[in-house]
Coordinates of C-alpha atoms in Angstrom, one line a residue:
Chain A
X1 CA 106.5 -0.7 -8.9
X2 CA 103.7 -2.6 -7.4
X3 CA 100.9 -2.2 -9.4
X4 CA 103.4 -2.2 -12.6
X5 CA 104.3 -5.7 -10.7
X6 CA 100.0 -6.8 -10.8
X7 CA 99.8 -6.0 -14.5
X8 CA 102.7 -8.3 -15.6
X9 CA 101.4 -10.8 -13.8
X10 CA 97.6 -10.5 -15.8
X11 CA 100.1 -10.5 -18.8
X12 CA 97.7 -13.0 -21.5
X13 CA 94.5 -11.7 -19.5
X14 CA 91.5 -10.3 -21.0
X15 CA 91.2 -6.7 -19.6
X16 CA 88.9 -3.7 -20.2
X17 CA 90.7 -0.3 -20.3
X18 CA 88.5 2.8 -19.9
X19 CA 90.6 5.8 -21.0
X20 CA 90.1 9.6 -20.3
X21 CA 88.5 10.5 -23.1
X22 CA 85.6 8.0 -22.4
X23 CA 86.8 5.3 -25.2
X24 CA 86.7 1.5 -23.5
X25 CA 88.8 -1.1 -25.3
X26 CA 88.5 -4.7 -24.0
X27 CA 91.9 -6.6 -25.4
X28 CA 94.4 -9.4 -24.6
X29 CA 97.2 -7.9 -22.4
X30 CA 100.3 -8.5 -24.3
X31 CA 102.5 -6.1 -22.0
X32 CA 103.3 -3.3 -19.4
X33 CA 106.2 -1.1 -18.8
X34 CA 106.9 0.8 -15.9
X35 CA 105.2 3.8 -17.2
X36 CA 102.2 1.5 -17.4
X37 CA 102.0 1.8 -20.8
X38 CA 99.6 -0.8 -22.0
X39 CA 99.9 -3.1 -25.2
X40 CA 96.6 -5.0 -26.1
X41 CA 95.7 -7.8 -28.7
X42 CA 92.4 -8.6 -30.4
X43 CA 91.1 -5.5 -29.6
X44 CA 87.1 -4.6 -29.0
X45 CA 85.8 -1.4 -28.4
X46 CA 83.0 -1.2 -26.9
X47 CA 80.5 1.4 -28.0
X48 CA 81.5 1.1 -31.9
X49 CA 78.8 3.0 -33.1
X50 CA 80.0 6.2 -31.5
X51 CA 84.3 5.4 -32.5
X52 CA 83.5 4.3 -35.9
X53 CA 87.1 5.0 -36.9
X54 CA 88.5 2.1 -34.6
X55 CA 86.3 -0.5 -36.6
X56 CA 90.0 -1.5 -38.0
X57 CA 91.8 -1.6 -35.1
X58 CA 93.4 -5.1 -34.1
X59 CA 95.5 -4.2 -31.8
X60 CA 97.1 -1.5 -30.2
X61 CA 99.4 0.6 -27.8
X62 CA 98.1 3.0 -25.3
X63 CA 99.9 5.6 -23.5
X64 CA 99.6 5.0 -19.5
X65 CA 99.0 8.8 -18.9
X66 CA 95.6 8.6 -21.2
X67 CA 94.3 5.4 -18.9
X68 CA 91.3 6.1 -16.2
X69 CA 90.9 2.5 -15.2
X70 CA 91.4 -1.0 -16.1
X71 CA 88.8 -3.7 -15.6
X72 CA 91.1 -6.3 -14.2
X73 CA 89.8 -10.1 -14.0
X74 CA 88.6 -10.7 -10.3
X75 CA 90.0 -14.3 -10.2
X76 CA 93.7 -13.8 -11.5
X77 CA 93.6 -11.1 -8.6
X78 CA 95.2 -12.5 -5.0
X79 CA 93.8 -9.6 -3.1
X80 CA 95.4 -10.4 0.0
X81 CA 98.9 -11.0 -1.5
X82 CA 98.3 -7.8 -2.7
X83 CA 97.3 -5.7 0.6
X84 CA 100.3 -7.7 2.2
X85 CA 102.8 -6.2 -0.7
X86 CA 101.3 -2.8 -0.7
X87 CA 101.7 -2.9 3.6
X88 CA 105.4 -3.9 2.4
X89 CA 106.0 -1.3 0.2
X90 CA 104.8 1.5 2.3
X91 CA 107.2 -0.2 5.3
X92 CA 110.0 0.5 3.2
X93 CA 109.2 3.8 2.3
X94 CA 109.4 3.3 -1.2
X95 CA 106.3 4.9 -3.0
Chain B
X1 CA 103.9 10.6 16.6
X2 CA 100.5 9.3 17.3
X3 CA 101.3 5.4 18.3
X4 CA 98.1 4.8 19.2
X5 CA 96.6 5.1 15.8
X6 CA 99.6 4.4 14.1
X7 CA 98.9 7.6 11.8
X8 CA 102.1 9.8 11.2
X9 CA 101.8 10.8 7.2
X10 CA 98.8 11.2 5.3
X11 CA 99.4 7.6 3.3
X12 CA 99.1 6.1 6.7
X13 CA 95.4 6.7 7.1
X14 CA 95.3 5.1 3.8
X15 CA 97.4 2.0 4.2
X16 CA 94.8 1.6 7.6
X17 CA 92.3 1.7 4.9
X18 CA 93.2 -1.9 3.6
X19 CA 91.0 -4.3 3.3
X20 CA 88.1 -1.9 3.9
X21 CA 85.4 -0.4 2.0
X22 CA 86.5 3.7 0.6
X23 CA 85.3 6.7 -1.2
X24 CA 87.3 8.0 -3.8
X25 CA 86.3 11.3 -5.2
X26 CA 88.1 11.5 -9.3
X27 CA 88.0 14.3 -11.2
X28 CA 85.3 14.6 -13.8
X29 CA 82.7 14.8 -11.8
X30 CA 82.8 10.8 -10.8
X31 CA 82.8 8.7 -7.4
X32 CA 83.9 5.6 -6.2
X33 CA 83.4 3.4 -3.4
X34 CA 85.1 -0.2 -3.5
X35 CA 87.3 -2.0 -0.9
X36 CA 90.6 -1.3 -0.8
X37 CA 93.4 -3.7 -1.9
X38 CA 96.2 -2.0 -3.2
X39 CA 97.9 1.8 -3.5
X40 CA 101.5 3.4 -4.2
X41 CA 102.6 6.8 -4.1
X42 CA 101.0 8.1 -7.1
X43 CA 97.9 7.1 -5.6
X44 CA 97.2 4.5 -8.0
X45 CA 94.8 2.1 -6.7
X46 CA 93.2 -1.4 -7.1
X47 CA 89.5 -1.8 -5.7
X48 CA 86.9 -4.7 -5.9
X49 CA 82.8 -4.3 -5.6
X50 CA 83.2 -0.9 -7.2
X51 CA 80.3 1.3 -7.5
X52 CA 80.9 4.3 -9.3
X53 CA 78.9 6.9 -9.3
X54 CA 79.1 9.6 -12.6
X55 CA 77.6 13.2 -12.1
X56 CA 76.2 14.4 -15.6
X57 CA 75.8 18.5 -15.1
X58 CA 74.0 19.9 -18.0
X59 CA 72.6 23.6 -18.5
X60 CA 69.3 23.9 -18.7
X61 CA 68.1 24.3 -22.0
X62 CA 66.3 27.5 -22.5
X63 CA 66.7 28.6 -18.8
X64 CA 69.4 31.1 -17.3
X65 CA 72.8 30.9 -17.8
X66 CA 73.9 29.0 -15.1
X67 CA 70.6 26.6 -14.7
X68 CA 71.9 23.0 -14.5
X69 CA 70.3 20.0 -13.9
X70 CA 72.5 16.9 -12.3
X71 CA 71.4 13.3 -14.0
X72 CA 73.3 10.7 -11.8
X73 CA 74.6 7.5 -13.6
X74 CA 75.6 4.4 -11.8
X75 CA 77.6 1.0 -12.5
X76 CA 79.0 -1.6 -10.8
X77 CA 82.6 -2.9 -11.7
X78 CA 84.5 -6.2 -10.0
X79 CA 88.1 -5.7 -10.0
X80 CA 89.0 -2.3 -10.7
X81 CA 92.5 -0.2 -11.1
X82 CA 91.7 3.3 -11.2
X83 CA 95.3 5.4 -12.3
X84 CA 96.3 7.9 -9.6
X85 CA 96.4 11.0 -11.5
X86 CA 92.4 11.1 -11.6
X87 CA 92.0 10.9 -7.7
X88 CA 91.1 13.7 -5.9
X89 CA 91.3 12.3 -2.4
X90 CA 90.2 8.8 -0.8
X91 CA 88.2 8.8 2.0
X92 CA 88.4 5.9 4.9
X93 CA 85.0 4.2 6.0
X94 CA 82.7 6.1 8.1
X95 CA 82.8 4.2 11.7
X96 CA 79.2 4.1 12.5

């Protein structure tokens, strides 16, 4: 719930997501779900040359299972609100 | 119960990770080290200063079968969530 908690918040943020099958899309966040899911606008990807077939690809709607890691902005990130919440989560035992 | 260390469950030794730089071995061959900012139970993580570290094992062309040769790529990422299922284990600081 946490880190699905972080994402909304960098809702409108320009992220990079790296997925598992080495394909990096930098987009708009539009939205998150609790599966963390990932909806992105205006699209980029970033080695084109070798995933020719997402030249046409505006935006799009990526499974969270298929993510490796997201490139989140640095400055829209409170790091210590977030070790405080993640100190409070694991207090209440709820993981 | 350990109350001097405050360790009781594995998560503990990483929730006294905060704050502080870690190694987190992913599968596919790839390693992290970053500081610590945020986990959950899935062992999802957020990390800033991220170096990671990709091992590219490739068979030796024209040698014997099981001749490989490891080329070692590097980057450095800022503000990085890296999704639990690809963690093989995180690693606290070394106190030296």
């Amino acid at each position: 719930m946490l880190i699905f908690s972080v994402f909304k918040t960098l809702t409108d943020q320009t992220v990079t997501v790296e997925l598992k099958n080495d394909l990096s899309i930098t987009g708009v966040l539009k939205s998150v779900d609790q599966f963390l899911n990932i909806r992105l606008d205006s699209i980029k990807i970033l080695d084109e040359a070798r995933h020719p077939h997402m030249m046409a690809v505006k935006n799009c709607f990526i499974r969270g299972s298929v993510v490796r890691y997201v490139q989140l902005p640095a400055d829209h990130v409170d790091t210590q609100l977030l070790e405080d919440a993640t100190r409070r989560e694991a207090a209440n035992g709820k993981r | 119960m350990d109350t001097s260390s405050g360790i009781q469950e594995p998560f503990d030794l990483i929730r006294l990770s905060l704050s502080e730089k870690v190694f987190v071995k992913l599968r596919g061959d790839r390693e992290l080290t970053g500081v610590l900012h945020a986990y959950d139970g899935h062992m999802n993580l957020i990390l800033s200063d991220v170096e990671e570290t990709i091992m590219l094992v490739e068979q030796v062309e024209g040698g014997p079968e099981g001749q490989t040769t490891v080329n070692v790529a590097k980057r450095k990422m800022n503000m990085l969530f890296v999704r639990g299922d690809g963690v093989i284990l995180v690693s606290p600081p070394s106190r030296t």
